[in-house]
PDB file of C-alpha atoms and ligand atoms in Angstrom:
ATOM      1  CA  MET A 150      77.327  82.042 121.655  1.00  0.00           C
ATOM      2  CA  LYS A 151      76.466  80.840 118.179  1.00  0.00           C
ATOM      3  CA  PRO A 152      77.767  83.181 115.448  1.00  0.00           C
ATOM      4  CA  ILE A 153      75.079  84.767 113.403  1.00  0.00           C
ATOM      5  CA  LEU A 154      75.662  83.848 109.782  1.00  0.00           C
ATOM      6  CA  ILE A 155      73.850  85.945 107.153  1.00  0.00           C
ATOM      7  CA  PRO A 156      74.426  85.193 103.520  1.00  0.00           C
ATOM      8  CA  MET A 157      76.539  88.022 102.069  1.00  0.00           C
ATOM      9  CA  LYS A 158      74.248  88.665  99.093  1.00  0.00           C
ATOM     10  CA  LYS A 159      71.309  89.246 101.517  1.00  0.00           C
ATOM     11  CA  MET A 160      73.201  91.903 103.496  1.00  0.00           C
ATOM     12  CA  ASN A 161      72.594  95.324 102.156  1.00  0.00           C
ATOM     13  CA  PHE A 162      74.646  98.378 103.229  1.00  0.00           C
ATOM     14  CA  THR A 163      72.357  99.341 106.063  1.00  0.00           C
ATOM     15  CA  LYS A 164      72.510  95.807 107.611  1.00  0.00           C
ATOM     16  CA  VAL A 165      76.353  95.833 107.350  1.00  0.00           C
ATOM     17  CA  PHE A 166      76.366  99.292 109.040  1.00  0.00           C
ATOM     18  CA  ILE A 167      74.090  98.119 111.868  1.00  0.00           C
ATOM     19  CA  LEU A 168      76.339  95.107 112.376  1.00  0.00           C
ATOM     20  CA  ILE A 169      79.511  97.116 112.679  1.00  0.00           C
ATOM     21  CA  LEU A 170      77.961 100.031 114.622  1.00  0.00           C
ATOM     22  CA  PRO A 171      78.788  98.614 118.076  1.00  0.00           C
ATOM     23  CA  THR A 172      82.527  98.436 117.156  1.00  0.00           C
ATOM     24  CA  MET A 173      82.367 102.011 116.021  1.00  0.00           C
ATOM     25  CA  LEU A 174      80.951 103.142 119.316  1.00  0.00           C
ATOM     26  CA  ILE A 175      83.789 101.837 121.429  1.00  0.00           C
ATOM     27  CA  ALA A 176      86.516 104.314 122.270  1.00  0.00           C
ATOM     28  CA  CYS A 177      89.902 103.848 120.810  1.00  0.00           C
ATOM     29  CA  GLY A 178      92.200 101.879 122.976  1.00  0.00           C
ATOM     30  CA  ASN A 179      95.423 102.552 124.718  1.00  0.00           C
ATOM     31  CA  PRO A 180      97.427  99.374 123.940  1.00  0.00           C
ATOM     32  CA  ALA A 181      99.432  99.759 127.200  1.00  0.00           C
ATOM     33  CA  GLY A 182      96.415 100.109 129.427  1.00  0.00           C
ATOM     34  CA  ASN A 183      93.344  98.076 130.378  1.00  0.00           C
ATOM     35  CA  THR A 184      94.986  94.716 129.607  1.00  0.00           C
ATOM     36  CA  ALA A 185      93.052  92.921 132.357  1.00  0.00           C
ATOM     37  CA  GLN A 186      89.832  94.209 131.029  1.00  0.00           C
ATOM     38  CA  GLN A 187      90.830  93.225 127.527  1.00  0.00           C
ATOM     39  CA  ALA A 188      91.810  89.668 128.543  1.00  0.00           C
ATOM     40  CA  LYS A 189      88.384  89.243 130.104  1.00  0.00           C
ATOM     41  CA  ALA A 190      86.718  90.530 126.945  1.00  0.00           C
ATOM     42  CA  ASP A 191      88.909  88.215 124.820  1.00  0.00           C
ATOM     43  CA  SER A 192      87.834  85.144 126.764  1.00  0.00           C
ATOM     44  CA  THR A 193      84.148  85.768 126.129  1.00  0.00           C
ATOM     45  CA  GLN A 194      83.982  87.404 122.684  1.00  0.00           C
ATOM     46  CA  VAL A 195      85.955  88.445 119.661  1.00  0.00           C
ATOM     47  CA  GLU A 196      87.514  91.809 120.398  1.00  0.00           C
ATOM     48  CA  PRO A 197      85.801  94.620 118.464  1.00  0.00           C
ATOM     49  CA  TYR A 198      87.848  96.754 116.219  1.00  0.00           C
ATOM     50  CA  ARG A 199      88.901  99.976 117.856  1.00  0.00           C
ATOM     51  CA  PRO A 200      90.385 102.816 115.748  1.00  0.00           C
ATOM     52  CA  GLY A 201      93.358 104.329 117.499  1.00  0.00           C
ATOM     53  CA  LEU A 202      94.476 108.002 117.607  1.00  0.00           C
ATOM     54  CA  GLY A 203      97.244 107.080 115.199  1.00  0.00           C
ATOM     55  CA  GLU A 204      94.738 105.871 112.656  1.00  0.00           C
ATOM     56  CA  PHE A 205      92.669 109.063 112.925  1.00  0.00           C
ATOM     57  CA  MET A 206      95.971 110.948 112.491  1.00  0.00           C
ATOM     58  CA  MET A 207      96.725 109.073 109.239  1.00  0.00           C
ATOM     59  CA  GLY A 208      93.348 110.280 107.936  1.00  0.00           C
ATOM     60  CA  ILE A 209      94.201 113.775 108.991  1.00  0.00           C
ATOM     61  CA  GLN A 210      97.525 113.439 107.210  1.00  0.00           C
ATOM     62  CA  VAL A 211      95.860 112.657 103.951  1.00  0.00           C
ATOM     63  CA  HIS A 212      93.375 115.546 104.228  1.00  0.00           C
ATOM     64  CA  HIS A 213      96.290 117.845 105.152  1.00  0.00           C
ATOM     65  CA  ALA A 214      98.066 116.936 101.937  1.00  0.00           C
ATOM     66  CA  LYS A 215      94.886 117.236  99.820  1.00  0.00           C
ATOM     67  CA  ILE A 216      94.191 120.741 101.204  1.00  0.00           C
ATOM     68  CA  TRP A 217      97.632 121.770  99.899  1.00  0.00           C
ATOM     69  CA  PHE A 218      97.179 120.489  96.329  1.00  0.00           C
ATOM     70  CA  ALA A 219      93.585 121.755  96.120  1.00  0.00           C
ATOM     71  CA  GLY A 220      94.730 125.262  97.326  1.00  0.00           C
ATOM     72  CA  LYS A 221      97.774 125.210  95.063  1.00  0.00           C
ATOM     73  CA  ASN A 222      95.417 124.603  92.156  1.00  0.00           C
ATOM     74  CA  GLN A 223      93.038 127.277  93.464  1.00  0.00           C
ATOM     75  CA  ASN A 224      90.404 124.469  93.662  1.00  0.00           C
ATOM     76  CA  TRP A 225      88.732 126.257  96.569  1.00  0.00           C
ATOM     77  CA  PRO A 226      85.571 123.991  96.887  1.00  0.00           C
ATOM     78  CA  LEU A 227      87.888 120.945  97.250  1.00  0.00           C
ATOM     79  CA  ALA A 228      90.158 122.735  99.723  1.00  0.00           C
ATOM     80  CA  ASP A 229      87.138 123.728 101.685  1.00  0.00           C
ATOM     81  CA  PHE A 230      85.846 120.148 101.723  1.00  0.00           C
ATOM     82  CA  GLU A 231      89.184 118.754 102.926  1.00  0.00           C
ATOM     83  CA  VAL A 232      89.340 121.266 105.860  1.00  0.00           C
ATOM     84  CA  GLY A 233      85.794 120.104 106.792  1.00  0.00           C
ATOM     85  CA  GLU A 234      87.086 116.498 106.784  1.00  0.00           C
ATOM     86  CA  ILE A 235      89.823 117.364 109.234  1.00  0.00           C
ATOM     87  CA  LYS A 236      87.256 119.093 111.493  1.00  0.00           C
ATOM     88  CA  GLU A 237      85.025 116.072 111.368  1.00  0.00           C
ATOM     89  CA  THR A 238      87.928 113.780 112.224  1.00  0.00           C
ATOM     90  CA  LEU A 239      88.872 115.945 115.230  1.00  0.00           C
ATOM     91  CA  GLU A 240      85.201 115.575 116.446  1.00  0.00           C
ATOM     92  CA  ASP A 241      85.635 111.758 116.136  1.00  0.00           C
ATOM     93  CA  VAL A 242      88.928 111.936 118.029  1.00  0.00           C
ATOM     94  CA  LYS A 243      87.262 113.888 120.889  1.00  0.00           C
ATOM     95  CA  LYS A 244      84.444 111.279 120.900  1.00  0.00           C
ATOM     96  CA  TYR A 245      86.431 108.081 120.593  1.00  0.00           C
ATOM     97  CA  CYS A 246      89.847 108.768 122.058  1.00  0.00           C
ATOM     98  CA  THR A 247      88.787 109.991 125.535  1.00  0.00           C
ATOM     99  CA  ASP A 248      91.461 107.653 127.025  1.00  0.00           C
ATOM    100  CA  ARG A 249      94.231 109.708 125.487  1.00  0.00           C
ATOM    101  CA  PRO A 250      95.303 112.654 127.637  1.00  0.00           C
ATOM    102  CA  GLU A 251      96.948 114.231 124.494  1.00  0.00           C
ATOM    103  CA  ILE A 252      93.612 115.254 123.115  1.00  0.00           C
ATOM    104  CA  LYS A 253      93.332 118.175 125.478  1.00  0.00           C
ATOM    105  CA  SER A 254      95.923 119.808 123.158  1.00  0.00           C
ATOM    106  CA  LEU A 255      93.651 119.580 120.132  1.00  0.00           C
ATOM    107  CA  PRO A 256      92.693 123.325 120.345  1.00  0.00           C
ATOM    108  CA  ILE A 257      96.306 124.065 119.165  1.00  0.00           C
ATOM    109  CA  LEU A 258      94.891 123.369 115.717  1.00  0.00           C
ATOM    110  CA  TYR A 259      91.725 125.478 115.717  1.00  0.00           C
ATOM    111  CA  PRO A 260      93.211 128.974 114.975  1.00  0.00           C
ATOM    112  CA  ALA A 261      95.174 127.582 111.998  1.00  0.00           C
ATOM    113  CA  LEU A 262      92.071 125.786 110.599  1.00  0.00           C
ATOM    114  CA  ASP A 263      90.112 129.079 110.964  1.00  0.00           C
ATOM    115  CA  SER A 264      92.909 130.833 109.119  1.00  0.00           C
ATOM    116  CA  VAL A 265      92.888 128.264 106.283  1.00  0.00           C
ATOM    117  CA  ASN A 266      89.082 128.593 106.078  1.00  0.00           C
ATOM    118  CA  ALA A 267      89.348 132.357 105.847  1.00  0.00           C
ATOM    119  CA  ALA A 268      92.005 132.170 103.123  1.00  0.00           C
ATOM    120  CA  ILE A 269      89.821 129.790 101.146  1.00  0.00           C
ATOM    121  CA  LYS A 270      86.835 132.224 101.470  1.00  0.00           C
ATOM    122  CA  THR A 271      88.938 135.075 100.007  1.00  0.00           C
ATOM    123  CA  LYS A 272      90.428 132.791  97.296  1.00  0.00           C
ATOM    124  CA  ASP A 273      93.790 134.456  97.897  1.00  0.00           C
ATOM    125  CA  PRO A 274      96.728 132.112  97.046  1.00  0.00           C
ATOM    126  CA  THR A 275      99.249 134.110  99.135  1.00  0.00           C
ATOM    127  CA  ARG A 276      96.979 134.080 102.173  1.00  0.00           C
ATOM    128  CA  PHE A 277      96.354 130.380 101.542  1.00  0.00           C
ATOM    129  CA  LYS A 278     100.045 129.535 101.586  1.00  0.00           C
ATOM    130  CA  LYS A 279     100.604 131.482 104.781  1.00  0.00           C
ATOM    131  CA  SER A 280      97.703 129.801 106.510  1.00  0.00           C
ATOM    132  CA  PHE A 281      98.821 126.391 105.337  1.00  0.00           C
ATOM    133  CA  VAL A 282     102.291 126.982 106.870  1.00  0.00           C
ATOM    134  CA  LEU A 283     100.562 127.946 110.089  1.00  0.00           C
ATOM    135  CA  LEU A 284      98.465 124.786 109.936  1.00  0.00           C
ATOM    136  CA  THR A 285     101.509 122.597 109.405  1.00  0.00           C
ATOM    137  CA  ASN A 286     103.379 124.275 112.245  1.00  0.00           C
ATOM    138  CA  SER A 287     100.345 123.774 114.489  1.00  0.00           C
ATOM    139  CA  CYS A 288     100.370 120.043 113.754  1.00  0.00           C
ATOM    140  CA  ASN A 289     104.053 119.938 114.814  1.00  0.00           C
ATOM    141  CA  ASN A 290     103.404 122.118 117.863  1.00  0.00           C
ATOM    142  CA  CYS A 291     100.995 119.512 119.099  1.00  0.00           C
ATOM    143  CA  HIS A 292     103.340 116.620 118.308  1.00  0.00           C
ATOM    144  CA  GLN A 293     106.032 118.395 120.284  1.00  0.00           C
ATOM    145  CA  THR A 294     103.693 119.206 123.189  1.00  0.00           C
ATOM    146  CA  THR A 295     102.539 115.558 123.285  1.00  0.00           C
ATOM    147  CA  HIS A 296     106.046 114.102 123.029  1.00  0.00           C
ATOM    148  CA  HIS A 297     105.532 112.846 119.456  1.00  0.00           C
ATOM    149  CA  GLU A 298     108.078 115.315 118.009  1.00  0.00           C
ATOM    150  CA  PHE A 299     109.398 112.514 115.778  1.00  0.00           C
ATOM    151  CA  ASN A 300     106.202 112.788 113.699  1.00  0.00           C
ATOM    152  CA  VAL A 301     107.217 115.770 111.667  1.00  0.00           C
ATOM    153  CA  ILE A 302     104.667 117.158 109.238  1.00  0.00           C
ATOM    154  CA  LYS A 303     105.784 119.204 106.228  1.00  0.00           C
ATOM    155  CA  ILE A 304     104.285 120.768 103.126  1.00  0.00           C
ATOM    156  CA  PRO A 305     104.015 117.854 100.638  1.00  0.00           C
ATOM    157  CA  ASP A 306     105.990 117.651  97.477  1.00  0.00           C
ATOM    158  CA  THR A 307     103.715 115.402  95.475  1.00  0.00           C
ATOM    159  CA  PRO A 308      99.912 114.665  95.775  1.00  0.00           C
ATOM    160  CA  PRO A 309      99.063 111.801  98.110  1.00  0.00           C
ATOM    161  CA  TYR A 310      97.244 109.982  95.370  1.00  0.00           C
ATOM    162  CA  THR A 311      97.556 109.954  91.530  1.00  0.00           C
ATOM    163  CA  ASN A 312      93.995 108.810  90.933  1.00  0.00           C
ATOM    164  CA  GLN A 313      92.417 112.082  92.048  1.00  0.00           C
ATOM    165  CA  GLU A 314      92.257 115.360  90.134  1.00  0.00           C
ATOM    166  CA  PHE A 315      93.233 118.410  92.158  1.00  0.00           C
ATOM    167  CA  LYS A 316      92.798 120.992  89.377  1.00  0.00           C
ATOM    168  CA  ALA A 317      89.495 122.925  89.475  1.00  0.00           C
ATOM    169  CA  ARG A 318      87.020 122.117  86.784  1.00  0.00           C
TER     170      ARG A 318
HETATM  171  C1  LIG B 231      96.375 116.688 120.055  1.00  0.00           C
HETATM  172  C2  LIG B 231      97.522 117.209 119.375  1.00  0.00           C
HETATM  173  C3  LIG B 231      97.723 116.830 117.933  1.00  0.00           C
HETATM  174  C4  LIG B 231      97.430 117.584 116.856  1.00  0.00           C
HETATM  175  C5  LIG B 231      96.717 118.929 116.826  1.00  0.00           C
HETATM  176  C6  LIG B 231      97.943 116.788 115.669  1.00  0.00           C
HETATM  177  N1  LIG B 231      98.457 115.640 116.096  1.00  0.00           N
HETATM  178 FE1  LIG B 231      99.128 114.221 114.870  1.00  0.00          FE
HETATM  179  N2  LIG B 231      99.548 113.030 116.455  1.00  0.00           N
HETATM  180  C7  LIG B 231      99.277 113.354 117.770  1.00  0.00           C
HETATM  181  C8  LIG B 231      99.621 112.185 118.611  1.00  0.00           C
HETATM  182  C9  LIG B 231      99.479 112.182 120.109  1.00  0.00           C
HETATM  183  C10 LIG B 231     100.099 111.201 117.748  1.00  0.00           C
HETATM  184  C11 LIG B 231     100.530 109.749 118.095  1.00  0.00           C
HETATM  185  C12 LIG B 231      99.300 108.919 117.965  1.00  0.00           C
HETATM  186  C13 LIG B 231      99.558 107.444 118.364  1.00  0.00           C
HETATM  187  O1  LIG B 231      99.814 107.195 119.541  1.00  0.00           O
HETATM  188  O2  LIG B 231      99.414 106.569 117.499  1.00  0.00           O
HETATM  189  C14 LIG B 231     100.012 111.766 116.431  1.00  0.00           C
HETATM  190  C15 LIG B 231     100.450 111.091 115.301  1.00  0.00           C
HETATM  191  C16 LIG B 231     100.452 111.578 114.012  1.00  0.00           C
HETATM  192  C17 LIG B 231     100.897 110.870 112.846  1.00  0.00           C
HETATM  193  C18 LIG B 231     101.524 109.523 112.799  1.00  0.00           C
HETATM  194  C19 LIG B 231     100.480 108.450 112.525  1.00  0.00           C
HETATM  195  C20 LIG B 231     100.999 107.164 112.273  1.00  0.00           C
HETATM  196  O3  LIG B 231     100.572 106.215 112.976  1.00  0.00           O
HETATM  197  O4  LIG B 231     101.831 107.007 111.352  1.00  0.00           O
HETATM  198  C21 LIG B 231     100.679 111.728 111.768  1.00  0.00           C
HETATM  199  C22 LIG B 231     101.015 111.404 110.313  1.00  0.00           C
HETATM  200  C23 LIG B 231     100.032 112.895 112.263  1.00  0.00           C
HETATM  201  N3  LIG B 231      99.935 112.811 113.635  1.00  0.00           N
HETATM  202  C24 LIG B 231      99.620 113.916 111.497  1.00  0.00           C
HETATM  203  C25 LIG B 231      99.091 115.132 111.942  1.00  0.00           C
HETATM  204  C26 LIG B 231      98.693 116.261 111.114  1.00  0.00           C
HETATM  205  C27 LIG B 231      98.900 116.303 109.609  1.00  0.00           C
HETATM  206  C28 LIG B 231      98.201 117.173 111.921  1.00  0.00           C
HETATM  207  C29 LIG B 231      97.783 118.599 111.608  1.00  0.00           C
HETATM  208  C30 LIG B 231      96.782 118.753 110.559  1.00  0.00           C
HETATM  209  C31 LIG B 231      98.292 116.630 113.262  1.00  0.00           C
HETATM  210  N4  LIG B 231      98.813 115.442 113.270  1.00  0.00           N
HETATM  211  C32 LIG B 231      97.830 117.321 114.387  1.00  0.00           C
HETATM  212  C33 LIG B 231      98.803 114.559 118.248  1.00  0.00           C
HETATM  213  C34 LIG B 231      98.373 115.555 117.449  1.00  0.00           C
END
C-alpha cells in the first residue's frame, strides 16, 4: 500500500484527528497475549498505537495529585474538574482495556470518588482530606486485588507540575 502523504501545513487539527482516530478505537493490548495476531498485522501494516492500562493509570496518577493540591488550596472548581478527569479516564479504560480482567475491580474506586465529590460540594477541608485518604486507599486496594501491590499510591508531598497554579483565583 502506498503511504498517503499530506503536506503538514495543509493538515488542520480535524484532519489529524480523523487520521489518528482508527488507532484510538483499538483496544489496549496485553503485551503477553495475541502475538500471532500481532505478527500477522505487523507483516501487512504498521501497528497502530494502542494505549495500555498502565498509560491510563499514569494519567489517573497525575489527576489524583492535582485533586490533592487543588483541595488543599480550597480551589474547589479545579478539584472538581480533576475528579471529572479521573471519571472520564475510567470510562476510557472500560472501553479500551476490555482485554484486561483487572478492570472488573474498577468499582472499588466509585464510593471514594463520590465521597471526594461530596466533600468538594460542601467545600469542607476536613471532609476533603478524609475523602482523599479514602480515595488513595481505594487505589491501593485495587492494586492489591489485581496483584499490583508494588504500585503504592500516597498523598503527594509536592505538586506534580510547577507550571500550574493550584491556588484559587
Ligand atoms: C482496576 C483496579 C485499579 C484501580 C481502581 C486503580 N488502579 Fe492503578 N493500576 C491497576 C493495574 C492493574 C495496574 C497495572 C497496569 C499495567 O499493567 O501496566 C495499575 C497501575 C498503576 C500505576 C503504575 C503505572 C505505571 O506504568 O507506572 C499507577 C501510578 C497507578 N496505577 C495509579 C493509580 C491511582 C492513583 C489510582 C486511584 C486514583 C489507581 N491507580 C486505581 C489497577 C487499578
